[in-house]
mmCIF file of C-alpha atoms in Angstrom:
data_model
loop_
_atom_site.group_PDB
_atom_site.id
_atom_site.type_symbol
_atom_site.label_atom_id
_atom_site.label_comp_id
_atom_site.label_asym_id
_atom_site.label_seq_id
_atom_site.Cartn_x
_atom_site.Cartn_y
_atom_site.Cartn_z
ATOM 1 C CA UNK A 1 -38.600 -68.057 73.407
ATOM 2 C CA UNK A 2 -37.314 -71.051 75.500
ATOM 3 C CA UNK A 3 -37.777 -72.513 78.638
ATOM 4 C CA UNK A 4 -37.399 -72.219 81.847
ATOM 5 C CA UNK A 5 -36.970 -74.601 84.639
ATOM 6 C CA UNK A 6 -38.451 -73.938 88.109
ATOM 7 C CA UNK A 7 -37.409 -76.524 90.603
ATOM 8 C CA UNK A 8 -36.253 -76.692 94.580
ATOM 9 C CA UNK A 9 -33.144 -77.204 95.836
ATOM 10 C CA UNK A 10 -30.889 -76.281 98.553
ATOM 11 C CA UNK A 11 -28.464 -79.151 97.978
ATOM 12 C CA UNK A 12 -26.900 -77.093 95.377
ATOM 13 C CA UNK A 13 -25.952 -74.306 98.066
ATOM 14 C CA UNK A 14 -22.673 -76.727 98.960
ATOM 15 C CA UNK A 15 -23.986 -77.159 102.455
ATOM 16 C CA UNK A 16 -25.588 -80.346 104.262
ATOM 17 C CA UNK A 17 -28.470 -80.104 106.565
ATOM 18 C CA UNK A 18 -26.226 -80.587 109.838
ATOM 19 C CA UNK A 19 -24.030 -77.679 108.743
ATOM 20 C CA UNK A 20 -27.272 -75.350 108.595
ATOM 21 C CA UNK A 21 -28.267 -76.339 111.914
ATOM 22 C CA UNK A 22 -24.833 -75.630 113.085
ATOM 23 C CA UNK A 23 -24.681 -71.851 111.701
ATOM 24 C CA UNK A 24 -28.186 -70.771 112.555
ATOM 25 C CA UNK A 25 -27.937 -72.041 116.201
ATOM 26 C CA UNK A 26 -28.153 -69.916 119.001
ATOM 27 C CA UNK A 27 -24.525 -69.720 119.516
ATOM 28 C CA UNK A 28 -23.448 -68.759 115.964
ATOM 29 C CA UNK A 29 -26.062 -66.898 114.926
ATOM 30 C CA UNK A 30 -25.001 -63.823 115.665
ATOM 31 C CA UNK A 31 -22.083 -64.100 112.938
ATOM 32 C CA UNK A 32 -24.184 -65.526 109.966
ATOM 33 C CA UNK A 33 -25.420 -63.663 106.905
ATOM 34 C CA UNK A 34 -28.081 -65.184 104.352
ATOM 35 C CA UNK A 35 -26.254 -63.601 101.486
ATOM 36 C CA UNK A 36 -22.939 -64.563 102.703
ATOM 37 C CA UNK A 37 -24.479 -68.526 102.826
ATOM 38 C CA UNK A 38 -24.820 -68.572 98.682
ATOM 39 C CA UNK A 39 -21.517 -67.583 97.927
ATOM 40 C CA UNK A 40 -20.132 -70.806 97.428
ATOM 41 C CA UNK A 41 -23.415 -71.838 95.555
ATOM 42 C CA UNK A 42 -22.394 -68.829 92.650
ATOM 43 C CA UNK A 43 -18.649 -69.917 92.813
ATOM 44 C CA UNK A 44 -19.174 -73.501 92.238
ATOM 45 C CA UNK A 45 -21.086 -72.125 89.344
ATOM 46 C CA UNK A 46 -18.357 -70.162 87.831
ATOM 47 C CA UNK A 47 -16.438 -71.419 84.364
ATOM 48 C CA UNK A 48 -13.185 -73.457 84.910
ATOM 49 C CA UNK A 49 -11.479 -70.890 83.007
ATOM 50 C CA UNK A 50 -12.291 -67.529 84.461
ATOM 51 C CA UNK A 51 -11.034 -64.616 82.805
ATOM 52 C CA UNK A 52 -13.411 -62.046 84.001
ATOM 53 C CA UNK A 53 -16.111 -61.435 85.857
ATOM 54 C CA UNK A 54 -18.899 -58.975 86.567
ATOM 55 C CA UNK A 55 -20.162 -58.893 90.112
ATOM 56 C CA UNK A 56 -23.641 -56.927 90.053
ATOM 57 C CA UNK A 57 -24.840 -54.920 93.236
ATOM 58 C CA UNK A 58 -21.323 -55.977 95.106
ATOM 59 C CA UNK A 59 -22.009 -53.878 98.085
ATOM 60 C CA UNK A 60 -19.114 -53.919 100.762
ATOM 61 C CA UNK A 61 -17.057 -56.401 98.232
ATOM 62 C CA UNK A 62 -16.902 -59.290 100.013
ATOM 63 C CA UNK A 63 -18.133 -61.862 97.731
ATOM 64 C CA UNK A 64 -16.116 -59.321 94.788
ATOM 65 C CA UNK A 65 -13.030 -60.463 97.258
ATOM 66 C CA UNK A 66 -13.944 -63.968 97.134
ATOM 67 C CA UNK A 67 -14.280 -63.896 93.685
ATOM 68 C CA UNK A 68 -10.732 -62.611 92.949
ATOM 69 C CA UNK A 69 -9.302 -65.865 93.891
ATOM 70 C CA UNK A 70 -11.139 -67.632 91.243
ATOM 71 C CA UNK A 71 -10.808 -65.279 88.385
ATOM 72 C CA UNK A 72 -7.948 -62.899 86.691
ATOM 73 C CA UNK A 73 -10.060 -59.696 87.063
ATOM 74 C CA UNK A 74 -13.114 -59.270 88.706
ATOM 75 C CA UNK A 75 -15.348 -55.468 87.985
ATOM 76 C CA UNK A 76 -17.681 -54.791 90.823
ATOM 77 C CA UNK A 77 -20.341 -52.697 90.493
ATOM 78 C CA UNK A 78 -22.828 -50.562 92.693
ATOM 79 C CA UNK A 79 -24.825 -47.698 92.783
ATOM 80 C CA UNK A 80 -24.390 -46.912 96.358
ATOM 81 C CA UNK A 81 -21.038 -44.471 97.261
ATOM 82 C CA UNK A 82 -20.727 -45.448 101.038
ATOM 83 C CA UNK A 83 -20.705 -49.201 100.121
ATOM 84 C CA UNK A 84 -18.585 -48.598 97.132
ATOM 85 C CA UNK A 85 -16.196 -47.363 99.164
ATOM 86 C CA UNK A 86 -16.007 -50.073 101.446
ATOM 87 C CA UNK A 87 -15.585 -52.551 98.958
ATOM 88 C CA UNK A 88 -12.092 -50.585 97.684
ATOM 89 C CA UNK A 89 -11.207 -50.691 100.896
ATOM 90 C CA UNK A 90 -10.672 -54.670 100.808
ATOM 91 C CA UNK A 91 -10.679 -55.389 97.399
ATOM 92 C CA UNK A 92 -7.387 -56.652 95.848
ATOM 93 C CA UNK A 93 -5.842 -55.825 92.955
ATOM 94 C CA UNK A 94 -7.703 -57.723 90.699
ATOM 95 C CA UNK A 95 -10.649 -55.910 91.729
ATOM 96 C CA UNK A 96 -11.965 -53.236 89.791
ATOM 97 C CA UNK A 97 -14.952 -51.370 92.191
ATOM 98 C CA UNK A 98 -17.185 -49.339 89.805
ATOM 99 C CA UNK A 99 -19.891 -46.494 91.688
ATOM 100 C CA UNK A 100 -22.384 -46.697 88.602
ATOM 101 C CA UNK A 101 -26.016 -47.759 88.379
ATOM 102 C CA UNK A 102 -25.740 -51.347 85.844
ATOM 103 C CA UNK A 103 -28.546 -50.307 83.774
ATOM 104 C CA UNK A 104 -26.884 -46.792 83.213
ATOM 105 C CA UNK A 105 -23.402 -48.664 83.008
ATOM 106 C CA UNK A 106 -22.264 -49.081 79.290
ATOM 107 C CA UNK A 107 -21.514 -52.858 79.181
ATOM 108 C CA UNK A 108 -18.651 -54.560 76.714
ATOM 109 C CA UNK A 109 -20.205 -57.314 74.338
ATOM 110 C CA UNK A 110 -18.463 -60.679 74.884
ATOM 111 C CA UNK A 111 -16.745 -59.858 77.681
ATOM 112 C CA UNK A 112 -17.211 -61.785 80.579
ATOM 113 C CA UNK A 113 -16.747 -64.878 81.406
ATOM 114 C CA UNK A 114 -19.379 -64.888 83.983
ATOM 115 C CA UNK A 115 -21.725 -62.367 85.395
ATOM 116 C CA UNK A 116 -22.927 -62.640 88.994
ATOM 117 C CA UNK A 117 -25.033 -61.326 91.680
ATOM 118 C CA UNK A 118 -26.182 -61.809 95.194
ATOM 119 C CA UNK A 119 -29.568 -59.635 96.475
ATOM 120 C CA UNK A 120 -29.539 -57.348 93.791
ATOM 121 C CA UNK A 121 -31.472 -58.243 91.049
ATOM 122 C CA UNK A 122 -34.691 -57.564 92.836
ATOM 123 C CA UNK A 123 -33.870 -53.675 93.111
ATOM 124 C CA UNK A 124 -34.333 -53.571 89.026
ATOM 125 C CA UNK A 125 -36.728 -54.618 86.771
ATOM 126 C CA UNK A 126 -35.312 -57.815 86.086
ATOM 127 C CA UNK A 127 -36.539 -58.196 82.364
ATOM 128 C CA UNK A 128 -34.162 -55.004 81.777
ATOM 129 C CA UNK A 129 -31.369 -56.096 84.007
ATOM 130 C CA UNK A 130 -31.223 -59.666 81.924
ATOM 131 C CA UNK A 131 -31.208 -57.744 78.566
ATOM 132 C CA UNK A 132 -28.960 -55.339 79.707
ATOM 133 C CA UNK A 133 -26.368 -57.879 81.083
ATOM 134 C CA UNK A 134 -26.226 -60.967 78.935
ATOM 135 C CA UNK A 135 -24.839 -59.519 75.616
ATOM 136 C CA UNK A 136 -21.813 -58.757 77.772
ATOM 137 C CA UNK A 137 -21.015 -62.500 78.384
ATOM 138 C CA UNK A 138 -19.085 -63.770 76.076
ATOM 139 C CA UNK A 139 -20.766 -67.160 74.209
ATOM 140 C CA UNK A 140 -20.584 -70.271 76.999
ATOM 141 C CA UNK A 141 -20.163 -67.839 79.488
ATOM 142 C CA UNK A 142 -22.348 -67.978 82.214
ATOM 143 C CA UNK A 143 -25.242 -65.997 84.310
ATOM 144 C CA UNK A 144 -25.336 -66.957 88.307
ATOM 145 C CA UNK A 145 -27.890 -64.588 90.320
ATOM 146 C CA UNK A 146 -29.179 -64.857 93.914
ATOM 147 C CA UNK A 147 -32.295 -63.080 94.331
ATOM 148 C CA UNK A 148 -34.774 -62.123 97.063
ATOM 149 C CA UNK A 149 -38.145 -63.616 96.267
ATOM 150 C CA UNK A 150 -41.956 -62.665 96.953
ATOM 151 C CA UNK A 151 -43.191 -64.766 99.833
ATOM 152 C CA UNK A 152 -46.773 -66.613 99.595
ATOM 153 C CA UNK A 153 -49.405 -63.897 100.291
ATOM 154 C CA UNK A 154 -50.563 -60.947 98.269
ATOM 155 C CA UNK A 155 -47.973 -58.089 98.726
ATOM 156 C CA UNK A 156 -46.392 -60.127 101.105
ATOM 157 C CA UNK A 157 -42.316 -59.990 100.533
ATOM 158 C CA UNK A 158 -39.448 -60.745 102.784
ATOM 159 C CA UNK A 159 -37.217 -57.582 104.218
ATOM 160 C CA UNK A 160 -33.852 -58.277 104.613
ATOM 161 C CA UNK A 161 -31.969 -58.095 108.355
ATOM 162 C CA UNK A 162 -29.697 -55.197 107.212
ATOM 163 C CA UNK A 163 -30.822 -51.697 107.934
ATOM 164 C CA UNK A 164 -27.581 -49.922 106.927
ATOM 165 C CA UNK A 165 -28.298 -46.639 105.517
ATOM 166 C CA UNK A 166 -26.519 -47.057 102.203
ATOM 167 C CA UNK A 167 -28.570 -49.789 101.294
ATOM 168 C CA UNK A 168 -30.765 -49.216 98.509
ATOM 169 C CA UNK A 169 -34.817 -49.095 99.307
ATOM 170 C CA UNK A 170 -36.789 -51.538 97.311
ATOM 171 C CA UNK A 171 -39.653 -49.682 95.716
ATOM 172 C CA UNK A 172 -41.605 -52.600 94.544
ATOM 173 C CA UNK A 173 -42.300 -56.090 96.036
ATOM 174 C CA UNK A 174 -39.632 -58.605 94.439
ATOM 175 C CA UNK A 175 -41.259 -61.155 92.340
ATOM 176 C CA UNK A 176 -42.214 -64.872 92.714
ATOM 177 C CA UNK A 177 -40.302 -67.602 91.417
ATOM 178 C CA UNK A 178 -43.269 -68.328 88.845
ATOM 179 C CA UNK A 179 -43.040 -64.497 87.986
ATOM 180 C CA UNK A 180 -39.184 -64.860 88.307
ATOM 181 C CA UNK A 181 -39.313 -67.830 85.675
ATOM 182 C CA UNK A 182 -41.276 -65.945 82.895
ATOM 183 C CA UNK A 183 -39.577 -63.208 82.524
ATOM 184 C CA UNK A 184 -36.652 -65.401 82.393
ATOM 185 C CA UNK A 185 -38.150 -67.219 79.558
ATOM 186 C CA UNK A 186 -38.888 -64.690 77.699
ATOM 187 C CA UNK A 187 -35.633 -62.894 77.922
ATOM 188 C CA UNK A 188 -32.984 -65.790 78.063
ATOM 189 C CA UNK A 189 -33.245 -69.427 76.427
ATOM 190 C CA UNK A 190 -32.929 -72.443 78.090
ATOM 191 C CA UNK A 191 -32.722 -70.469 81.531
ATOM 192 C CA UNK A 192 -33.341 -71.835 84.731
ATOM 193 C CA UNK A 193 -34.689 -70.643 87.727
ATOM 194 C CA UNK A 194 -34.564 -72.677 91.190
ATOM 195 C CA UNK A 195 -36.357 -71.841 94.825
ATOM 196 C CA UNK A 196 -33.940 -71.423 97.551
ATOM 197 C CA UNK A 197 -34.402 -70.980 101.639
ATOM 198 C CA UNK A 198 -34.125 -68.340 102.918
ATOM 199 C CA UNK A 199 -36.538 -66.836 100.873
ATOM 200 C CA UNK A 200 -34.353 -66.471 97.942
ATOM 201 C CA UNK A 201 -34.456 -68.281 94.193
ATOM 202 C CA UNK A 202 -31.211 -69.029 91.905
ATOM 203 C CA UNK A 203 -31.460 -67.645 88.449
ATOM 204 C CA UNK A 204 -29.022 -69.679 86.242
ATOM 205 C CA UNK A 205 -28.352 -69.148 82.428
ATOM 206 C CA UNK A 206 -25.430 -69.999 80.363
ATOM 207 C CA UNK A 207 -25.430 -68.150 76.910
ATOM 208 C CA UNK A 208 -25.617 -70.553 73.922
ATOM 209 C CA UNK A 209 -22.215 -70.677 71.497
ATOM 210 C CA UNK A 210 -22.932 -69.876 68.242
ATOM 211 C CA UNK A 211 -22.163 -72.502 65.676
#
């Protein structure tokens, strides 16, 4: 079983304090999207050599589009049609947009060179979701989640700002970043799991190359 590191950091999102201030003013506000803010946090965290990647719970592809710059081929997946859909409407070529539910989704071993997600993880039980997804990285590949967090309070949990219709409903409250970190350790060693704003943690893992 090995361990997992909880710390705090927002340094780590690529972002100074001024430049927060900046996009959550009054003026800019309107155009700013919490999930949006942490994609350069998951690229920076990507492998210098990026053959491909798996992008979990890509919604209307926009990260999946970002992510085609830095890798040859880039499979996005999500169990919603509608935003499915969108996504393969902007997706390049190098995109592959998948309608398929992850868990349900059978998974090449040693494949990717990274696996990533943003607001996803907490609509599946995240102990299956990590050992559904990490036998498909290949060894030294890497793991790179965002994930919405439960706030302090019992059964108190933040809702995000979109309402769209084809987003999935949570059923359960996501999970604290305690929570968050022992299921982690128990599932992948030498994870680590950080505490984000925006009510959000990181949920970093890189799998170990066999010797």
């Amino acid at each position: 079983m090995g361990q997992v590191r909880l710390t705090w950091t927002d340094a780590d999102s690529g972002w100074q304090t001024s430049d927060l201030r900046r996009r959550v003013s009054t003026r800019t506000f309107g155009a700013w999207d919490h999930n949006a803010y942490y994609q350069r946090l998951l690229l920076k965290r990507l492998p210098e050599q990026c053959g491909r990647v798996l992008d979990v719970g890509c919604g209307a592809g926009a990260f999946a589009a970002r992510l085609a710059d830095h890798a040859e081929h880039v499979d996005a997946v999500d169990k919603s049609a509608p935003m499915i859909e969108a996504a393969r409407r902007r997706a390049p070529a190098n995109v592959s947009c998948i309608h398929a539910d992850v868990l349900k989704l059978s998974l090449p071993a040693d494949h990717y060179d990274a696996i990533v997600s943003i607001a996803a993880l907490h609509h599946l039980p995240l102990d299956d979701a990590l050992r559904h997804v990490a036998p498909a990285l290949r060894p030294g590949g890497v793991l790179a989640a965002v994930v919405l967090l439960r706030t302090a309070g019992r059964g108190s949990w933040y809702r995000p700002e979109s309402t769209h219709e084809a987003m999935p409903k949570v059923v359960d409250p996501p999970l604290t970043t305690r929570q968050a970190r022992d299921i982690a350790a128990a599932t992948l060693p030498c994870g680590d799991v950080r505490r984000l704003l925006f009510w959000r943690y990181l949920l970093l893992w890189q799998r170990p190359i066999e010797l």
